[in-house]
């Protein structure tokens, strides 16, 4: 069974704080790691897709790193804003006989003004 | 460019009935994946279609099936509905295989089984 774990489950921060979340995945048969942002009443929106060990990607104030050897990825938000409030999902594309995109349960971020 | 569309947006069925959900991907996208989200669960992968072929399937019973047409539109069918099938069903499209490419999600179909 392939499990993708995210921590923390939820996070409350003050506007301006920087924060980070963790996504853990099995390191075997790994192909790619996805990050999505899911705002309430909207559809999940892709942030990053990463494949290489040591990969770092950045989009505005949000960045992500990937360690495929130890099976984890970090998502960082610098200077959180209220509009960053959302659930952040990671998903690992991996498998044995067939590859699947397996989602974690998400980290719910609330940024207080 | 139009986004991913799903119809219907809301559906109420009773146990034992069957249901068909539809997903139209972004123009040019050949991959369509389906996911189920139930309260307290993350997104659970149902299946992925690419160029009319099912590429992968998640751990769901055979009551869940799908297909993809030559225009890349996809349908998902659930037969003999159970109460536990009540969920938000999301489809997502991507230009290549879902795992290697970012996915664009539709608004979802909220299915309620009574």
mmCIF file of C-alpha atoms in Angstrom:
data_model
loop_
_atom_site.group_PDB
_atom_site.id
_atom_site.type_symbol
_atom_site.label_atom_id
_atom_site.label_comp_id
_atom_site.label_asym_id
_atom_site.label_seq_id
_atom_site.Cartn_x
_atom_site.Cartn_y
_atom_site.Cartn_z
ATOM 1 C CA UNK A 1 0.000 0.000 0.000
ATOM 2 C CA UNK A 2 1.392 3.359 -1.030
ATOM 3 C CA UNK A 3 0.764 6.139 1.490
ATOM 4 C CA UNK A 4 1.347 9.829 1.118
ATOM 5 C CA UNK A 5 1.400 11.673 4.428
ATOM 6 C CA UNK A 6 1.116 15.407 4.977
ATOM 7 C CA UNK A 7 1.838 17.391 8.097
ATOM 8 C CA UNK A 8 0.612 19.308 9.843
ATOM 9 C CA UNK A 9 -3.055 18.581 9.246
ATOM 10 C CA UNK A 10 -3.909 22.239 9.823
ATOM 11 C CA UNK A 11 -2.081 25.435 10.512
ATOM 12 C CA UNK A 12 -3.149 28.877 11.678
ATOM 13 C CA UNK A 13 -0.676 31.699 11.084
ATOM 14 C CA UNK A 14 -0.688 35.462 11.242
ATOM 15 C CA UNK A 15 -0.485 37.574 8.093
ATOM 16 C CA UNK A 16 3.170 38.122 7.249
ATOM 17 C CA UNK A 17 4.390 34.884 8.843
ATOM 18 C CA UNK A 18 6.346 32.439 6.737
ATOM 19 C CA UNK A 19 5.340 28.823 6.962
ATOM 20 C CA UNK A 20 6.109 25.398 5.568
ATOM 21 C CA UNK A 21 4.436 22.018 5.226
ATOM 22 C CA UNK A 22 5.767 18.523 4.713
ATOM 23 C CA UNK A 23 4.762 15.779 2.325
ATOM 24 C CA UNK A 24 6.183 12.267 2.838
ATOM 25 C CA UNK A 25 5.958 9.522 0.257
ATOM 26 C CA UNK A 26 7.516 6.109 -0.363
ATOM 27 C CA UNK A 27 10.875 6.609 -2.043
ATOM 28 C CA UNK A 28 10.652 3.459 -4.177
ATOM 29 C CA UNK A 29 9.184 3.449 -7.689
ATOM 30 C CA UNK A 30 8.800 7.214 -7.538
ATOM 31 C CA UNK A 31 8.234 9.290 -10.653
ATOM 32 C CA UNK A 32 6.833 12.723 -9.769
ATOM 33 C CA UNK A 33 5.537 14.837 -6.918
ATOM 34 C CA UNK A 34 2.670 17.304 -7.358
ATOM 35 C CA UNK A 35 1.523 20.192 -5.180
ATOM 36 C CA UNK A 36 -1.976 21.672 -5.483
ATOM 37 C CA UNK A 37 -3.806 24.489 -3.749
ATOM 38 C CA UNK A 38 -7.497 23.956 -3.077
ATOM 39 C CA UNK A 39 -9.535 26.937 -1.999
ATOM 40 C CA UNK A 40 -13.003 26.468 -0.608
ATOM 41 C CA UNK A 41 -15.710 26.323 -3.297
ATOM 42 C CA UNK A 42 -13.100 26.174 -6.041
ATOM 43 C CA UNK A 43 -11.228 23.421 -7.905
ATOM 44 C CA UNK A 44 -7.719 22.286 -6.987
ATOM 45 C CA UNK A 45 -5.111 24.382 -8.754
ATOM 46 C CA UNK A 46 -1.700 23.016 -9.715
ATOM 47 C CA UNK A 47 1.289 24.684 -8.082
ATOM 48 C CA UNK A 48 4.245 22.477 -8.987
ATOM 49 C CA UNK A 49 5.183 19.178 -10.561
ATOM 50 C CA UNK A 50 8.662 17.980 -9.621
ATOM 51 C CA UNK A 51 10.551 14.884 -10.665
ATOM 52 C CA UNK A 52 14.260 15.246 -9.890
ATOM 53 C CA UNK A 53 15.955 14.791 -6.548
ATOM 54 C CA UNK A 54 17.006 18.201 -5.286
ATOM 55 C CA UNK A 55 14.454 19.968 -7.482
ATOM 56 C CA UNK A 56 13.405 23.402 -6.256
ATOM 57 C CA UNK A 57 10.551 25.325 -7.809
ATOM 58 C CA UNK A 58 9.185 28.771 -7.077
ATOM 59 C CA UNK A 59 6.011 30.648 -7.953
ATOM 60 C CA UNK A 60 5.824 34.083 -6.384
ATOM 61 C CA UNK A 61 5.980 33.689 -2.602
ATOM 62 C CA UNK A 62 5.516 29.928 -2.780
ATOM 63 C CA UNK A 63 8.370 27.487 -3.296
ATOM 64 C CA UNK A 64 8.874 23.746 -2.999
ATOM 65 C CA UNK A 65 11.769 21.338 -2.652
ATOM 66 C CA UNK A 66 12.009 17.628 -3.353
ATOM 67 C CA UNK A 67 14.094 14.843 -1.833
ATOM 68 C CA UNK A 68 13.339 11.615 -3.661
ATOM 69 C CA UNK A 69 15.973 9.551 -1.836
ATOM 70 C CA UNK A 70 14.386 10.053 1.562
ATOM 71 C CA UNK A 71 10.866 10.550 0.248
ATOM 72 C CA UNK A 72 9.804 14.037 1.261
ATOM 73 C CA UNK A 73 8.917 17.418 -0.160
ATOM 74 C CA UNK A 74 8.535 20.775 1.558
ATOM 75 C CA UNK A 75 6.240 23.593 0.520
ATOM 76 C CA UNK A 76 7.173 27.063 1.751
ATOM 77 C CA UNK A 77 5.049 30.189 1.809
ATOM 78 C CA UNK A 78 6.914 33.412 2.490
ATOM 79 C CA UNK A 79 5.009 36.289 4.071
ATOM 80 C CA UNK A 80 1.616 34.564 4.203
ATOM 81 C CA UNK A 81 -1.406 36.576 3.097
ATOM 82 C CA UNK A 82 -5.086 35.917 3.882
ATOM 83 C CA UNK A 83 -5.612 34.903 0.256
ATOM 84 C CA UNK A 84 -3.155 32.036 0.825
ATOM 85 C CA UNK A 85 -5.766 30.414 3.054
ATOM 86 C CA UNK A 86 -6.539 27.074 1.407
ATOM 87 C CA UNK A 87 -5.871 23.367 1.648
ATOM 88 C CA UNK A 88 -2.516 22.391 0.166
ATOM 89 C CA UNK A 89 -2.397 18.912 -1.309
ATOM 90 C CA UNK A 90 0.573 16.909 -2.397
ATOM 91 C CA UNK A 91 0.365 13.856 -4.612
ATOM 92 C CA UNK A 92 2.962 11.295 -5.514
ATOM 93 C CA UNK A 93 2.995 9.541 -8.853
ATOM 94 C CA UNK A 94 4.454 6.118 -8.269
ATOM 95 C CA UNK A 95 3.604 2.457 -8.229
ATOM 96 C CA UNK A 96 4.813 -1.048 -8.796
ATOM 97 C CA UNK A 97 2.890 -2.785 -11.546
ATOM 98 C CA UNK A 98 0.986 0.360 -12.464
ATOM 99 C CA UNK A 99 1.606 3.974 -11.628
ATOM 100 C CA UNK A 100 -1.019 6.068 -9.853
ATOM 101 C CA UNK A 101 -1.290 9.592 -8.541
ATOM 102 C CA UNK A 102 -1.774 9.205 -4.798
ATOM 103 C CA UNK A 103 -2.906 12.232 -2.837
ATOM 104 C CA UNK A 104 -2.207 13.085 0.764
ATOM 105 C CA UNK A 105 -5.001 14.350 3.002
ATOM 106 C CA UNK A 106 -3.762 17.917 2.766
ATOM 107 C CA UNK A 107 -2.650 20.704 5.074
ATOM 108 C CA UNK A 108 -5.328 23.248 5.793
ATOM 109 C CA UNK A 109 -3.818 26.732 6.122
ATOM 110 C CA UNK A 110 -5.654 29.671 7.658
ATOM 111 C CA UNK A 111 -3.938 33.043 7.522
ATOM 112 C CA UNK A 112 -5.358 35.598 9.965
ATOM 113 C CA UNK A 113 -5.248 39.283 8.924
ATOM 114 C CA UNK B 1 -9.111 28.633 -23.444
ATOM 115 C CA UNK B 2 -12.100 27.058 -21.767
ATOM 116 C CA UNK B 3 -11.416 25.096 -18.598
ATOM 117 C CA UNK B 4 -12.480 21.611 -17.643
ATOM 118 C CA UNK B 5 -16.228 21.259 -17.434
ATOM 119 C CA UNK B 6 -18.251 18.646 -15.609
ATOM 120 C CA UNK B 7 -21.921 17.856 -15.832
ATOM 121 C CA UNK B 8 -24.097 17.671 -13.941
ATOM 122 C CA UNK B 9 -22.844 19.740 -11.017
ATOM 123 C CA UNK B 10 -25.255 18.176 -8.540
ATOM 124 C CA UNK B 11 -27.077 14.882 -8.574
ATOM 125 C CA UNK B 12 -29.360 13.066 -6.186
ATOM 126 C CA UNK B 13 -29.954 9.357 -6.667
ATOM 127 C CA UNK B 14 -31.306 6.495 -4.613
ATOM 128 C CA UNK B 15 -29.589 3.261 -3.675
ATOM 129 C CA UNK B 16 -29.498 0.726 -6.456
ATOM 130 C CA UNK B 17 -29.714 3.253 -9.259
ATOM 131 C CA UNK B 18 -26.913 3.951 -11.675
ATOM 132 C CA UNK B 19 -25.387 7.267 -12.643
ATOM 133 C CA UNK B 20 -23.267 8.684 -15.458
ATOM 134 C CA UNK B 21 -21.054 11.716 -14.980
ATOM 135 C CA UNK B 22 -19.461 13.631 -17.825
ATOM 136 C CA UNK B 23 -16.185 15.503 -18.132
ATOM 137 C CA UNK B 24 -14.984 17.687 -21.002
ATOM 138 C CA UNK B 25 -11.248 18.350 -20.837
ATOM 139 C CA UNK B 26 -9.349 21.428 -21.928
ATOM 140 C CA UNK B 27 -9.035 21.493 -25.689
ATOM 141 C CA UNK B 28 -5.962 19.539 -26.764
ATOM 142 C CA UNK B 29 -5.645 17.582 -23.531
ATOM 143 C CA UNK B 30 -5.636 13.861 -24.065
ATOM 144 C CA UNK B 31 -5.567 12.623 -20.490
ATOM 145 C CA UNK B 32 -8.600 12.628 -18.215
ATOM 146 C CA UNK B 33 -8.435 11.358 -14.650
ATOM 147 C CA UNK B 34 -11.270 10.849 -12.203
ATOM 148 C CA UNK B 35 -11.142 11.235 -8.426
ATOM 149 C CA UNK B 36 -13.538 10.730 -5.552
ATOM 150 C CA UNK B 37 -13.531 12.811 -2.416
ATOM 151 C CA UNK B 38 -15.561 11.802 0.610
ATOM 152 C CA UNK B 39 -15.682 13.627 3.968
ATOM 153 C CA UNK B 40 -12.503 12.997 5.915
ATOM 154 C CA UNK B 41 -10.738 11.403 2.940
ATOM 155 C CA UNK B 42 -8.262 12.853 0.536
ATOM 156 C CA UNK B 43 -8.732 12.611 -3.169
ATOM 157 C CA UNK B 44 -8.944 8.960 -4.141
ATOM 158 C CA UNK B 45 -7.836 8.065 -7.650
ATOM 159 C CA UNK B 46 -10.457 6.239 -9.693
ATOM 160 C CA UNK B 47 -8.956 5.898 -13.153
ATOM 161 C CA UNK B 48 -7.085 7.674 -15.906
ATOM 162 C CA UNK B 49 -7.855 7.614 -19.607
ATOM 163 C CA UNK B 50 -5.414 8.632 -22.284
ATOM 164 C CA UNK B 51 -6.290 8.571 -25.965
ATOM 165 C CA UNK B 52 -9.390 6.459 -25.291
ATOM 166 C CA UNK B 53 -7.468 3.816 -23.324
ATOM 167 C CA UNK B 54 -7.683 3.257 -19.599
ATOM 168 C CA UNK B 55 -4.137 3.691 -18.357
ATOM 169 C CA UNK B 56 -4.536 3.101 -14.643
ATOM 170 C CA UNK B 57 -7.235 2.160 -12.217
ATOM 171 C CA UNK B 58 -7.549 2.807 -8.511
ATOM 172 C CA UNK B 59 -8.816 0.430 -5.848
ATOM 173 C CA UNK B 60 -12.524 0.735 -6.506
ATOM 174 C CA UNK B 61 -15.067 -2.012 -7.141
ATOM 175 C CA UNK B 62 -16.137 -2.936 -10.637
ATOM 176 C CA UNK B 63 -19.311 -0.884 -10.184
ATOM 177 C CA UNK B 64 -17.153 2.096 -11.099
ATOM 178 C CA UNK B 65 -16.320 2.263 -14.777
ATOM 179 C CA UNK B 66 -15.437 4.851 -17.328
ATOM 180 C CA UNK B 67 -14.650 5.526 -20.912
ATOM 181 C CA UNK B 68 -13.131 8.183 -23.111
ATOM 182 C CA UNK B 69 -14.292 9.247 -26.518
ATOM 183 C CA UNK B 70 -12.269 10.234 -29.556
ATOM 184 C CA UNK B 71 -12.732 13.924 -28.704
ATOM 185 C CA UNK B 72 -11.179 13.185 -25.260
ATOM 186 C CA UNK B 73 -14.449 13.750 -23.419
ATOM 187 C CA UNK B 74 -14.865 11.187 -20.684
ATOM 188 C CA UNK B 75 -17.739 9.636 -18.815
ATOM 189 C CA UNK B 76 -17.758 7.826 -15.521
ATOM 190 C CA UNK B 77 -20.485 5.366 -14.617
ATOM 191 C CA UNK B 78 -21.400 4.006 -11.219
ATOM 192 C CA UNK B 79 -23.894 1.152 -11.154
ATOM 193 C CA UNK B 80 -25.919 -0.152 -8.217
ATOM 194 C CA UNK B 81 -25.317 2.939 -6.145
ATOM 195 C CA UNK B 82 -24.590 2.589 -2.436
ATOM 196 C CA UNK B 83 -24.887 5.208 0.300
ATOM 197 C CA UNK B 84 -21.106 5.295 0.555
ATOM 198 C CA UNK B 85 -20.850 6.488 -3.042
ATOM 199 C CA UNK B 86 -22.056 9.920 -1.932
ATOM 200 C CA UNK B 87 -19.085 12.118 -2.691
ATOM 201 C CA UNK B 88 -17.613 14.889 -4.764
ATOM 202 C CA UNK B 89 -16.358 13.479 -8.052
ATOM 203 C CA UNK B 90 -13.641 15.499 -9.724
ATOM 204 C CA UNK B 91 -12.154 15.047 -13.125
ATOM 205 C CA UNK B 92 -8.872 16.530 -14.244
ATOM 206 C CA UNK B 93 -7.235 16.835 -17.622
ATOM 207 C CA UNK B 94 -3.620 17.148 -18.631
ATOM 208 C CA UNK B 95 -1.758 17.454 -21.882
ATOM 209 C CA UNK B 96 0.198 14.263 -21.254
ATOM 210 C CA UNK B 97 -0.064 11.461 -18.754
ATOM 211 C CA UNK B 98 -1.402 12.709 -15.435
ATOM 212 C CA UNK B 99 1.573 11.743 -13.328
ATOM 213 C CA UNK B 100 4.133 13.694 -15.282
ATOM 214 C CA UNK B 101 2.075 16.790 -16.035
ATOM 215 C CA UNK B 102 0.109 19.306 -14.041
ATOM 216 C CA UNK B 103 -3.560 18.577 -13.957
ATOM 217 C CA UNK B 104 -6.396 21.002 -14.458
ATOM 218 C CA UNK B 105 -9.426 20.171 -12.385
ATOM 219 C CA UNK B 106 -13.069 20.667 -13.157
ATOM 220 C CA UNK B 107 -15.609 22.033 -10.655
ATOM 221 C CA UNK B 108 -16.785 18.565 -9.683
ATOM 222 C CA UNK B 109 -20.081 16.732 -9.511
ATOM 223 C CA UNK B 110 -21.613 16.436 -6.058
ATOM 224 C CA UNK B 111 -23.434 13.076 -5.900
ATOM 225 C CA UNK B 112 -25.817 12.331 -3.078
ATOM 226 C CA UNK B 113 -27.166 8.802 -2.716
ATOM 227 C CA UNK B 114 -30.285 8.464 -0.566
#
